[in-house]
Amino acid sequence: MTFNLKSTEDKIARYTMRKNLYITALLFISGSSVLWAQEKDKNKEKEEEGIGTEVVNVVKPYTPTISDANKIQETPSLNDSITTTRKNIEYNIFSVPVASTFTPAKGKATGLKKAAKERLYNSYLSLGLGNYNTAMLDFYTSRDFSRDESLDIMLNHHSSQGGIDNVVLDDKFFNTSLEAYYRKRDRYMSWGLNGGFQHQIYNWYGLPEGVYSDAVIGSIDEKQSYYTGFVGGNLEFEESYFTGGEVYYRRFWDAYSSGENRAVLKPKFQFPVGEELVNLDVAVDYVGGSFDRIYGNANTDINYSNLFAGVKPSIQILNDGLTLNLGASIVYNQDLENSDGDFFFYPNVDVSYDIVDEFVTAYGGVDGSLQQNSYYQFAQENPYVSPTLNIMPTDQQYNAFAGIKGRFLPNVGYNLKGSYIVENNKYIYKSNSIYTGQDSQIVNNEGYAYGNSFGVVYDDVTTISVYGEVNADINRNFSLGANAEFIDYSTDNEEEAWNLPTIQGALFANYKYGKWSAGAHLFYVGERHDRIDSPILLDPETVSLDGYFDINANIGYDITNQWSAFIKANNIANNQYSRLVFYPVQGFQILAGAAYKFDL
């Protein structure tokens, strides 16, 4: 008999599992009975004690509903005495045939005629020749290396071989300058460099008449040469407290061993203060030079050296037609040659108000400055100064001014201004004397020491002036204008404000028609005075220089887009006037030439 042990073990396991399930179920039913009995006993106890009071809160969101609306499907009847019955109206059109031979043309859209685009050239050359052996040359070229990088070069020349009537010395002049400017522009910064050279030749030809013999005149060397070399740079920043500035250096010298250095540094700053911007300009300015002698003594030289350092804060306020600029300047001047220094304070305030927009604007203000004078400045204003000058700064204490400007008509503008200026050490050009010893021998025999040059004197001067101008644009091709100024000078030490006019004015007009252009300029300079001293005079003498008119005109014609011709005429009235004592000017002058534009 064979037994299956595995099958027997499975049966025993299943029997054991059923038995365990029966026992577990029996225990669960017993426990539930006990719990139900306990709960029933508790409820019975509560019923015996009383039901009591309970609060039940039922929370349910309010959900309103809208019932459907039914439209009334009937028209109300009207029972009104003024209600009338609607009448039917019939419309009839009476047509009449019209014979016509008009045939409309096809429409064509019209458009604006485009003007021919003017071609721009990067180079320009102009050459002119005239009487008195006059020559003029102007050359300009601009080269763009990229969109933000360029180089400009300029060459200018003006000369004349002289030939003024009744002048015994050489009266020719020569002026040539060459300048280059390089600039670079970036997104937040732009900068540039420039430099150049200038050569000038003038002659002290203003010799007093009837004073010197032919032998003396023949021995005079009246030529003077000026040389100028300079370099500089500028810098501009965007979105920066340091907005930019400039730096400059110039060397100036002449044929008489005179020399001068000028160095300028001017950084600029801008700061926000509340809703306004405050500008702060800083300036450092140095001038120093020397002359090998004073006018009356060859054994004594002249040295000068002045250094400025100053700050100028300012703010601009704009408010409904009112423009107010508030500022001040504080400058320290150090005379390095004499070891002397001092501070200067100047107001810088001006205001303007639009009384009638564009037609009437009132303005006024007061400002002042410490002005740095230099040998270069004097030689450019008056090339006949002697190389024996005393150089010092001018203290313009204040310049108070007030005026009114605007338009009479939309195309006619005007400006009327009055000013009151107080200056200490204002420079004035005065004729140099002839120095003689006890034996009447000339001490200084240089080419400028024959009463034919000018020196500089300084005086405290108060100036009152009234200035007016009118400008009119008759049309887009024709404009004209006029201005005049009346001036009164009050000096402390000198008898007169030498060589300064009390009246001056100008009248000008410009016209362009097609390829033609023309212009005219008339100016007037009133009477001036000077003081001369010569061996034939016992005492110095004050002389008067008559006022004069000078009429100039020019005309030009564009031959092609590149070629043009021009004619210029100066001193058309052939007035033999003198701008300075003993210095007559050239008479009627005419110059003709041509200009050419091209790409280089």
Coordinates of C-alpha atoms in Angstrom, one line a residue:
M1 CA 0.0 0.0 0.0
T2 CA 1.5 3.2 -1.1
F3 CA 1.0 6.6 0.7
N4 CA 1.4 10.0 -0.9
L5 CA 3.1 11.9 1.9
K6 CA 2.9 15.3 0.2
S7 CA -0.8 15.0 -0.4
T8 CA -1.4 14.1 3.2
E9 CA 0.6 17.1 4.4
D10 CA -1.5 19.4 2.3
K11 CA -4.7 18.0 3.7
I12 CA -3.5 18.5 7.2
A13 CA -2.5 22.1 6.4
R14 CA -5.9 22.9 4.9
Y15 CA -7.7 21.4 7.9
T16 CA -5.6 23.4 10.3
M17 CA -6.2 26.7 8.4
R18 CA -10.0 26.1 8.4
K19 CA -9.9 25.4 12.1
N20 CA -8.0 28.6 12.8
L21 CA -10.6 30.6 10.6
Y22 CA -13.5 29.2 12.6
I23 CA -11.9 30.1 15.9
T24 CA -11.1 33.7 14.7
A25 CA -14.7 34.3 13.5
L26 CA -16.1 33.0 16.7
L27 CA -13.9 35.3 18.7
F28 CA -14.9 38.3 16.6
I29 CA -18.6 37.6 17.0
S30 CA -18.2 37.2 20.7
G31 CA -16.3 40.5 21.0
S32 CA -18.9 42.3 19.0
S33 CA -21.7 41.0 21.2
V34 CA -19.9 42.2 24.3
L35 CA -19.4 45.7 22.7
W36 CA -23.0 45.9 21.5
A37 CA -24.2 44.9 25.0
Q38 CA -22.0 47.6 26.6
E39 CA -23.3 50.3 24.1
K40 CA -26.9 49.2 24.7
D41 CA -26.3 49.5 28.4
K42 CA -24.9 53.1 27.9
N43 CA -27.9 54.1 25.8
K44 CA -30.3 52.7 28.3
E45 CA -28.5 54.8 31.0
K46 CA -28.9 58.0 28.8
E47 CA -32.6 57.2 28.3
E48 CA -33.0 56.9 32.0
E49 CA -31.2 60.2 32.5
G50 CA -33.1 62.2 29.8
I51 CA -32.6 63.1 26.1
G52 CA -31.2 66.6 26.7
T53 CA -30.6 69.5 24.2
E54 CA -28.3 69.5 21.2
V55 CA -27.6 72.3 18.5
V56 CA -27.2 71.2 14.9
N57 CA -25.8 73.7 12.3
V58 CA -26.6 72.9 8.7
V59 CA -24.4 74.8 6.2
K60 CA -25.4 74.9 2.6
P61 CA -24.4 77.4 -0.2
Y62 CA -27.1 79.7 -1.5
T63 CA -27.9 78.8 -5.1
P64 CA -30.5 81.1 -6.5
T65 CA -32.4 80.3 -9.7
I66 CA -34.1 82.4 -12.3
S67 CA -37.3 81.3 -13.8
D68 CA -37.9 81.5 -17.5
A69 CA -39.7 84.6 -18.8
N70 CA -42.4 84.4 -21.4
K71 CA -42.8 87.2 -24.0
I72 CA -46.2 88.6 -24.4
Q73 CA -47.3 87.6 -27.8
E74 CA -49.9 90.4 -28.4
T75 CA -49.8 94.1 -29.4
P76 CA -51.6 96.4 -27.1
S77 CA -54.4 98.4 -28.6
L78 CA -54.2 102.2 -28.7
N79 CA -57.3 104.3 -28.1
D80 CA -56.0 107.9 -28.5
S81 CA -57.7 110.9 -30.2
I82 CA -54.4 112.1 -31.8
T83 CA -53.5 108.8 -33.4
T84 CA -53.8 109.1 -37.2
T85 CA -53.9 106.6 -39.9
R86 CA -50.6 106.0 -41.8
K87 CA -51.0 107.0 -45.4
N88 CA -49.3 105.3 -48.4
I89 CA -47.1 107.6 -50.5
E90 CA -46.1 106.8 -54.1
Y91 CA -42.8 108.0 -55.6
N92 CA -42.4 108.6 -59.4
I93 CA -39.2 109.5 -61.2
F94 CA -39.4 111.6 -64.4
S95 CA -36.4 110.8 -66.6
V96 CA -35.2 112.9 -69.5
P97 CA -32.5 111.6 -71.9
V98 CA -29.4 113.9 -72.3
A99 CA -27.1 113.7 -75.3
S100 CA -23.4 113.7 -74.3
T101 CA -20.2 113.1 -76.1
F102 CA -18.0 113.1 -72.9
T103 CA -15.8 110.0 -72.6
P104 CA -14.0 109.8 -69.2
A105 CA -10.3 109.0 -69.4
K106 CA -8.7 106.3 -67.4
G107 CA -7.6 107.5 -64.0
K108 CA -3.9 107.8 -63.3
A109 CA -2.4 108.2 -59.9
T110 CA -0.3 111.3 -59.4
G111 CA 2.8 111.4 -57.2
L112 CA 5.3 113.9 -55.8
K113 CA 8.3 114.6 -57.9
K114 CA 11.4 113.6 -56.1
A115 CA 14.2 116.1 -56.1
A116 CA 17.5 114.9 -57.4
K117 CA 19.7 113.8 -54.6
E118 CA 22.7 116.1 -54.2
R119 CA 26.0 114.3 -54.3
L120 CA 28.3 115.1 -51.5
Y121 CA 32.1 115.2 -52.0
N122 CA 34.7 114.7 -49.4
S123 CA 37.1 117.3 -50.7
Y124 CA 37.1 121.0 -51.7
L125 CA 39.7 123.2 -53.3
S126 CA 39.3 127.0 -53.9
L127 CA 41.9 129.3 -55.6
G128 CA 41.7 133.0 -56.2
L129 CA 44.0 135.8 -57.5
G130 CA 43.6 139.5 -57.4
N131 CA 45.2 142.9 -57.6
Y132 CA 47.9 143.9 -55.1
N133 CA 49.3 140.4 -56.1
T134 CA 46.8 138.8 -53.7
A135 CA 46.4 135.1 -53.5
M136 CA 43.9 132.9 -51.6
L137 CA 43.9 129.2 -51.3
D138 CA 41.4 127.0 -49.3
F139 CA 41.6 123.2 -49.2
Y140 CA 39.5 120.8 -47.2
T141 CA 39.2 117.0 -47.1
S142 CA 37.4 114.6 -44.9
R143 CA 38.1 110.9 -44.9
D144 CA 35.8 108.4 -43.1
F145 CA 37.7 105.3 -42.1
S146 CA 34.5 103.8 -40.7
R147 CA 31.0 104.8 -39.6
D148 CA 32.5 106.2 -36.3
E149 CA 36.0 107.3 -37.3
S150 CA 37.1 110.2 -39.5
L151 CA 40.0 112.5 -40.3
D152 CA 39.7 116.1 -41.5
I153 CA 42.5 118.2 -43.0
M154 CA 42.4 121.9 -43.7
L155 CA 44.9 124.1 -45.5
N156 CA 44.4 127.9 -45.8
H157 CA 46.5 130.6 -47.4
H158 CA 46.1 134.3 -47.8
S159 CA 48.9 136.7 -49.0
S160 CA 49.5 140.0 -50.7
Q161 CA 52.6 141.6 -52.1
G162 CA 51.5 145.0 -51.0
G163 CA 51.6 148.2 -53.0
I164 CA 49.6 150.7 -50.8
D165 CA 49.9 154.3 -52.0
N166 CA 52.4 156.6 -50.2
V167 CA 53.9 153.7 -48.1
V168 CA 57.7 153.7 -48.2
L169 CA 58.2 150.4 -46.3
D170 CA 57.3 146.9 -47.4
D171 CA 53.6 146.3 -46.7
K172 CA 53.2 142.7 -47.9
F173 CA 51.7 140.0 -45.6
F174 CA 51.5 136.2 -45.6
N175 CA 49.3 133.9 -43.6
T176 CA 49.3 130.1 -44.0
S177 CA 47.8 127.5 -41.7
L178 CA 47.5 123.7 -41.8
E179 CA 45.3 121.8 -39.4
A180 CA 44.2 118.2 -38.9
Y181 CA 41.4 116.8 -36.7
Y182 CA 40.8 113.1 -35.9
R183 CA 37.6 112.0 -34.1
K184 CA 36.3 108.7 -32.9
R185 CA 32.8 108.0 -31.7
D186 CA 31.7 105.0 -29.6
R187 CA 28.4 104.2 -28.0
Y188 CA 29.1 105.8 -24.7
M189 CA 32.1 107.9 -25.5
S190 CA 33.5 110.1 -28.2
W191 CA 36.9 111.7 -28.4
G192 CA 39.1 113.6 -30.8
L193 CA 42.6 114.9 -31.4
N194 CA 43.7 117.9 -33.4
G195 CA 46.9 119.7 -34.2
G196 CA 48.3 122.2 -36.6
F197 CA 50.9 124.8 -37.6
Q198 CA 50.6 128.4 -38.7
H199 CA 53.1 130.8 -40.3
Q200 CA 52.5 134.5 -40.6
I201 CA 54.5 137.4 -42.0
Y202 CA 53.7 141.0 -41.4
N203 CA 55.6 144.3 -41.8
W204 CA 55.7 147.3 -39.6
Y205 CA 55.0 149.7 -42.5
G206 CA 53.2 152.4 -40.6
L207 CA 56.0 154.9 -40.6
P208 CA 55.3 158.6 -39.6
E209 CA 55.6 160.9 -42.7
G210 CA 58.4 163.5 -43.0
V211 CA 60.4 162.3 -40.0
Y212 CA 63.1 160.1 -41.4
S213 CA 65.6 160.5 -44.2
D214 CA 65.8 158.1 -47.1
A215 CA 69.0 156.6 -45.6
V216 CA 67.3 155.8 -42.3
I217 CA 64.3 154.4 -44.1
G218 CA 66.5 152.2 -46.2
S219 CA 68.2 150.8 -43.1
I220 CA 64.9 149.7 -41.4
D221 CA 64.2 146.0 -41.2
E222 CA 60.4 146.1 -40.9
K223 CA 59.6 142.3 -41.2
Q224 CA 58.1 140.3 -38.4
S225 CA 57.4 136.5 -38.6
Y226 CA 55.0 134.6 -36.3
Y227 CA 55.0 130.8 -35.8
T228 CA 52.4 128.8 -34.0
G229 CA 52.2 125.1 -33.3
F230 CA 49.4 123.4 -31.3
V231 CA 48.0 120.1 -30.3
G232 CA 44.8 119.3 -28.4
G233 CA 42.1 116.8 -27.6
N234 CA 38.6 116.6 -26.4
L235 CA 36.5 113.9 -24.7
E236 CA 32.8 113.4 -24.2
F237 CA 31.0 110.7 -22.1
E238 CA 27.3 109.7 -22.1
E239 CA 25.5 108.7 -18.9
S240 CA 28.4 109.7 -16.6
Y241 CA 29.0 112.2 -13.9
F242 CA 32.2 113.1 -15.9
T243 CA 30.7 114.5 -19.1
G244 CA 34.0 115.2 -20.8
G245 CA 36.5 118.0 -21.3
E246 CA 39.3 119.3 -23.4
V247 CA 43.1 119.7 -23.2
Y248 CA 45.2 122.1 -25.3
Y249 CA 48.8 123.1 -25.7
R250 CA 50.1 125.9 -28.0
R251 CA 53.6 127.1 -28.6
F252 CA 54.0 130.6 -30.2
W253 CA 57.2 132.4 -31.1
D254 CA 58.5 135.1 -33.5
A255 CA 61.6 136.2 -35.3
Y256 CA 62.8 138.3 -32.4
S257 CA 63.5 135.4 -29.9
S258 CA 60.1 135.9 -28.2
G259 CA 58.3 132.8 -27.1
E260 CA 55.2 131.8 -25.3
N261 CA 53.6 128.6 -23.9
R262 CA 49.9 128.1 -23.3
A263 CA 48.4 125.0 -21.6
V264 CA 44.7 124.6 -20.9
L265 CA 42.8 121.8 -19.1
K266 CA 39.0 122.0 -18.8
P267 CA 37.2 118.9 -17.4
K268 CA 33.4 119.0 -17.0
F269 CA 31.1 117.3 -14.6
Q270 CA 27.3 117.0 -14.2
F271 CA 25.4 115.8 -11.0
P272 CA 21.7 115.3 -10.4
V273 CA 20.3 117.3 -7.4
G274 CA 16.7 116.5 -6.9
E275 CA 15.0 116.9 -10.3
E276 CA 17.7 119.3 -11.6
L277 CA 21.2 118.8 -13.0
V278 CA 24.1 120.8 -11.7
N279 CA 27.0 121.5 -14.1
L280 CA 30.5 121.9 -12.7
D281 CA 33.2 123.3 -15.0
V282 CA 36.8 123.1 -13.9
A283 CA 39.6 125.1 -15.6
V284 CA 43.3 125.1 -15.3
D285 CA 45.0 127.7 -17.6
Y286 CA 48.7 128.5 -17.8
V287 CA 50.4 131.2 -19.9
G288 CA 54.2 131.8 -19.7
G289 CA 56.7 133.5 -22.0
S290 CA 59.5 135.9 -22.4
F291 CA 60.7 138.9 -24.6
D292 CA 64.4 139.5 -24.9
R293 CA 64.1 143.2 -24.1
I294 CA 61.8 146.0 -23.0
Y295 CA 61.0 148.7 -25.5
G296 CA 63.4 151.3 -24.3
N297 CA 66.3 149.1 -23.0
A298 CA 67.9 146.2 -24.7
N299 CA 69.6 145.1 -21.5
T300 CA 66.4 144.3 -19.7
D301 CA 64.2 141.3 -20.7
I302 CA 60.5 140.6 -19.8
N303 CA 59.3 137.3 -18.3
Y304 CA 55.8 136.5 -17.4
S305 CA 54.0 133.5 -16.0
N306 CA 50.4 133.2 -14.8
L307 CA 48.4 130.2 -13.7
F308 CA 44.6 130.1 -13.3
A309 CA 42.7 127.4 -11.4
G310 CA 39.0 127.8 -11.0
V311 CA 35.6 126.1 -10.7
K312 CA 32.2 127.2 -12.1
P313 CA 29.1 125.4 -10.8
S314 CA 25.8 126.3 -12.5
I315 CA 22.2 125.1 -12.7
Q316 CA 19.4 125.8 -15.2
I317 CA 15.8 126.1 -14.2
L318 CA 13.0 126.0 -16.8
N319 CA 9.4 127.0 -15.8
D320 CA 6.6 128.0 -18.2
G321 CA 8.5 130.5 -20.5
L322 CA 11.1 131.3 -17.8
T323 CA 14.7 130.3 -18.2
L324 CA 17.0 130.9 -15.2
N325 CA 20.7 130.1 -15.2
L326 CA 22.3 130.3 -11.7
G327 CA 26.1 130.0 -11.3
A328 CA 29.3 131.5 -9.9
S329 CA 33.0 131.3 -10.6
I330 CA 35.8 131.0 -8.1
V331 CA 39.3 131.5 -9.6
Y332 CA 42.7 131.5 -8.1
N333 CA 45.5 133.3 -10.0
Q334 CA 49.1 132.7 -9.2
D335 CA 51.7 135.0 -10.7
L336 CA 54.5 132.5 -10.8
E337 CA 57.1 135.1 -11.9
N338 CA 56.5 137.4 -8.9
S339 CA 55.3 134.7 -6.4
D340 CA 52.0 136.5 -5.9
G341 CA 48.5 135.0 -5.8
D342 CA 44.9 136.0 -5.2
F343 CA 41.3 134.7 -5.3
F344 CA 38.6 136.1 -7.5
F345 CA 34.9 135.6 -7.2
Y346 CA 32.4 136.3 -10.1
P347 CA 28.6 135.9 -10.4
N348 CA 27.2 134.1 -13.5
V349 CA 23.5 134.7 -13.5
D350 CA 21.1 135.3 -16.4
V351 CA 17.4 135.0 -16.9
S352 CA 15.0 135.2 -19.9
Y353 CA 11.2 135.3 -20.0
D354 CA 8.9 134.9 -23.0
I355 CA 6.4 137.8 -22.7
V356 CA 4.9 136.9 -26.0
D357 CA 6.0 133.5 -27.3
E358 CA 8.7 134.0 -30.1
F359 CA 7.8 137.7 -30.5
V360 CA 8.9 139.3 -27.2
T361 CA 11.5 137.9 -24.9
A362 CA 13.1 139.9 -22.1
Y363 CA 16.5 138.9 -20.8
G364 CA 19.2 140.1 -18.5
G365 CA 21.9 139.0 -16.2
V366 CA 25.3 139.7 -14.6
D367 CA 28.5 137.8 -15.1
G368 CA 32.3 138.2 -14.8
S369 CA 35.5 136.4 -15.5
L370 CA 39.3 136.5 -15.1
Q371 CA 40.6 136.7 -18.7
Q372 CA 43.9 135.2 -19.6
N373 CA 45.8 137.5 -22.0
S374 CA 48.6 136.3 -24.1
Y375 CA 51.1 137.4 -26.8
Y376 CA 49.4 135.1 -29.3
Q377 CA 46.1 136.9 -28.7
F378 CA 47.6 140.3 -29.1
A379 CA 49.4 139.4 -32.3
Q380 CA 46.3 138.0 -33.9
E381 CA 44.2 141.1 -33.0
N382 CA 46.9 143.6 -33.9
P383 CA 49.9 142.0 -35.9
Y384 CA 51.8 145.3 -35.6
V385 CA 52.5 145.1 -31.9
S386 CA 56.1 145.2 -30.8
P387 CA 57.8 142.1 -29.2
T388 CA 58.2 144.1 -26.0
L389 CA 54.8 143.6 -24.2
N390 CA 53.8 143.4 -20.6
I391 CA 51.4 140.4 -20.3
M392 CA 48.9 140.3 -17.4
P393 CA 45.3 139.1 -17.0
T394 CA 42.2 141.2 -17.1
D395 CA 39.8 141.2 -14.2
Q396 CA 36.3 141.7 -15.6
Q397 CA 34.6 142.3 -12.3
Y398 CA 31.1 142.2 -13.7
N399 CA 29.2 142.6 -16.9
A400 CA 25.6 143.6 -16.2
F401 CA 23.3 143.4 -19.2
A402 CA 19.6 143.6 -20.1
G403 CA 17.7 143.5 -23.3
I404 CA 14.7 142.4 -25.3
K405 CA 14.6 140.3 -28.4
G406 CA 12.1 138.5 -30.6
R407 CA 10.3 139.1 -33.9
F408 CA 8.4 142.0 -35.3
L409 CA 7.0 139.6 -37.9
P410 CA 7.5 135.8 -38.4
N411 CA 10.4 136.6 -40.8
V412 CA 11.8 139.7 -39.1
G413 CA 13.8 139.4 -35.9
Y414 CA 15.3 142.0 -33.6
N415 CA 17.6 142.3 -30.5
L416 CA 18.2 145.4 -28.3
K417 CA 20.7 145.1 -25.5
G418 CA 22.3 147.5 -23.0
S419 CA 25.3 146.6 -20.9
Y420 CA 27.5 148.0 -18.1
I421 CA 31.0 146.5 -17.8
V422 CA 33.6 147.2 -15.1
E423 CA 37.1 145.9 -15.9
N424 CA 40.4 146.1 -14.0
N425 CA 43.6 145.9 -16.1
K426 CA 41.8 146.1 -19.4
Y427 CA 44.4 146.1 -22.2
I428 CA 44.5 148.9 -24.7
Y429 CA 46.7 149.2 -27.8
K430 CA 48.7 152.4 -27.9
S431 CA 51.2 153.7 -30.4
N432 CA 54.8 153.2 -29.4
S433 CA 57.0 156.3 -29.0
I434 CA 60.5 156.9 -30.4
Y435 CA 63.0 156.9 -27.6
T436 CA 66.0 159.2 -27.9
G437 CA 68.9 160.0 -25.7
Q438 CA 70.4 163.4 -24.8
D439 CA 72.3 163.4 -28.1
S440 CA 69.1 162.6 -30.0
Q441 CA 70.5 159.2 -30.9
I442 CA 67.9 156.4 -31.2
V443 CA 68.3 154.0 -28.3
N444 CA 66.2 151.2 -30.0
N445 CA 66.9 150.8 -33.7
E446 CA 64.9 147.6 -34.3
G447 CA 62.5 147.5 -37.1
Y448 CA 59.5 148.3 -34.9
A449 CA 61.1 151.2 -33.0
Y450 CA 60.4 154.1 -35.4
G451 CA 56.9 155.0 -34.2
N452 CA 55.6 152.2 -36.4
S453 CA 54.4 149.7 -33.8
F454 CA 52.1 149.4 -30.9
G455 CA 52.4 148.5 -27.3
V456 CA 49.8 147.5 -24.7
V457 CA 48.8 149.6 -21.7
Y458 CA 46.4 148.5 -18.9
D459 CA 43.8 150.6 -17.2
D460 CA 40.7 150.3 -15.1
V461 CA 37.9 150.9 -17.6
T462 CA 34.1 151.2 -17.3
T463 CA 32.2 150.6 -20.5
I464 CA 28.5 151.5 -21.2
S465 CA 27.1 150.3 -24.5
V466 CA 23.8 150.0 -26.3
Y467 CA 23.5 147.4 -29.1
G468 CA 20.7 146.8 -31.6
E469 CA 20.3 144.5 -34.5
V470 CA 17.5 143.6 -37.0
N471 CA 17.5 140.5 -39.3
A472 CA 14.9 139.7 -42.0
D473 CA 14.4 136.7 -44.2
I474 CA 12.5 138.2 -47.1
N475 CA 12.1 134.7 -48.6
R476 CA 14.1 131.5 -48.7
N477 CA 16.6 133.0 -51.1
F478 CA 17.0 136.6 -49.8
S479 CA 18.1 137.8 -46.3
L480 CA 19.4 141.0 -44.9
G481 CA 20.3 142.6 -41.6
A482 CA 21.8 145.5 -39.8
N483 CA 23.4 146.2 -36.4
A484 CA 24.8 149.1 -34.6
E485 CA 26.5 149.7 -31.2
F486 CA 27.1 152.9 -29.3
I487 CA 29.9 152.8 -26.7
D488 CA 31.1 155.1 -24.0
Y489 CA 34.5 154.4 -22.2
S490 CA 35.6 155.8 -18.8
T491 CA 39.3 155.4 -17.9
D492 CA 41.1 155.9 -14.7
N493 CA 44.7 156.7 -15.8
E494 CA 44.7 157.1 -19.6
E495 CA 43.2 160.1 -21.2
E496 CA 41.3 158.0 -23.7
A497 CA 40.5 154.4 -24.4
W498 CA 43.1 154.4 -27.2
N499 CA 42.1 153.0 -30.6
L500 CA 38.6 151.9 -29.4
P501 CA 35.7 153.3 -31.5
T502 CA 32.6 154.8 -29.8
I503 CA 30.3 153.9 -32.8
Q504 CA 30.4 150.8 -35.0
G505 CA 27.8 149.1 -37.2
A506 CA 27.2 146.9 -40.2
L507 CA 24.7 146.2 -43.0
F508 CA 24.7 142.9 -44.9
A509 CA 22.6 141.1 -47.5
N510 CA 22.7 137.7 -49.1
Y511 CA 20.8 136.4 -52.2
K512 CA 20.6 133.1 -54.0
Y513 CA 18.8 132.4 -57.2
G514 CA 19.3 129.1 -59.0
K515 CA 23.0 128.7 -59.7
W516 CA 23.7 132.3 -58.8
S517 CA 24.6 133.6 -55.3
A518 CA 25.6 137.1 -54.2
G519 CA 26.3 138.9 -51.0
A520 CA 27.2 142.4 -49.8
H521 CA 28.6 143.7 -46.5
L522 CA 29.0 147.3 -45.4
F523 CA 30.5 148.2 -42.1
Y524 CA 31.3 151.4 -40.3
V525 CA 33.8 152.2 -37.6
G526 CA 33.7 155.5 -35.8
E527 CA 36.4 157.9 -34.7
R528 CA 39.3 156.6 -32.6
H529 CA 42.1 158.3 -30.8
D530 CA 45.8 157.6 -30.3
R531 CA 48.8 159.2 -28.6
I532 CA 52.0 159.6 -30.6
D533 CA 55.5 160.9 -29.5
S534 CA 58.3 161.7 -32.0
P535 CA 61.5 163.8 -32.0
I536 CA 59.8 166.6 -34.0
L537 CA 57.1 167.0 -31.2
L538 CA 57.9 168.9 -28.0
D539 CA 55.1 167.1 -26.2
P540 CA 53.2 163.9 -26.9
E541 CA 50.2 164.6 -29.2
T542 CA 46.7 163.1 -29.3
V543 CA 45.6 162.3 -32.8
S544 CA 42.2 161.4 -34.1
L545 CA 41.5 158.8 -36.7
D546 CA 38.5 159.5 -38.8
G547 CA 35.6 157.0 -39.0
Y548 CA 35.3 155.1 -42.2
F549 CA 32.9 153.0 -44.3
D550 CA 34.0 149.8 -46.0
I551 CA 31.9 148.1 -48.7
N552 CA 32.5 144.5 -49.7
A553 CA 30.6 142.3 -52.1
N554 CA 30.9 138.9 -53.7
I555 CA 29.1 136.9 -56.4
G556 CA 29.3 133.2 -57.3
Y557 CA 28.0 130.9 -60.0
D558 CA 27.8 127.1 -60.0
I559 CA 29.0 126.0 -63.4
T560 CA 28.4 122.3 -62.7
N561 CA 27.9 120.2 -59.6
Q562 CA 31.6 120.3 -59.0
W563 CA 32.9 123.5 -60.5
S564 CA 32.0 127.0 -59.4
A565 CA 33.4 130.5 -60.0
F566 CA 33.4 133.6 -57.8
I567 CA 34.4 137.2 -57.7
K568 CA 35.1 139.2 -54.4
A569 CA 35.5 142.9 -54.1
N570 CA 36.7 144.8 -51.0
N571 CA 36.8 148.5 -50.2
I572 CA 34.6 149.2 -53.3
A573 CA 34.5 152.9 -52.5
N574 CA 38.3 153.0 -52.7
N575 CA 38.4 154.8 -49.3
Q576 CA 42.0 155.4 -48.2
Y577 CA 41.3 155.1 -44.5
S578 CA 43.6 154.0 -41.6
R579 CA 42.5 151.4 -39.2
L580 CA 45.5 152.3 -37.0
V581 CA 47.6 155.5 -36.9
F582 CA 50.0 155.6 -39.8
Y583 CA 48.6 152.3 -41.2
P584 CA 46.5 153.0 -44.3
V585 CA 44.8 150.0 -45.9
Q586 CA 44.7 148.8 -49.5
G587 CA 42.3 150.6 -51.8
F588 CA 39.8 148.9 -54.1
Q589 CA 40.6 145.2 -54.1
I590 CA 39.1 142.6 -56.5
L591 CA 39.8 138.9 -56.5
A592 CA 38.5 136.2 -58.9
G593 CA 38.8 132.5 -58.7
A594 CA 37.2 129.0 -59.0
A595 CA 36.3 126.2 -56.6
Y596 CA 36.3 122.5 -57.3
K597 CA 34.6 119.7 -55.3
F598 CA 35.8 116.2 -55.6
D599 CA 36.4 112.8 -53.9
L600 CA 39.8 112.1 -52.7

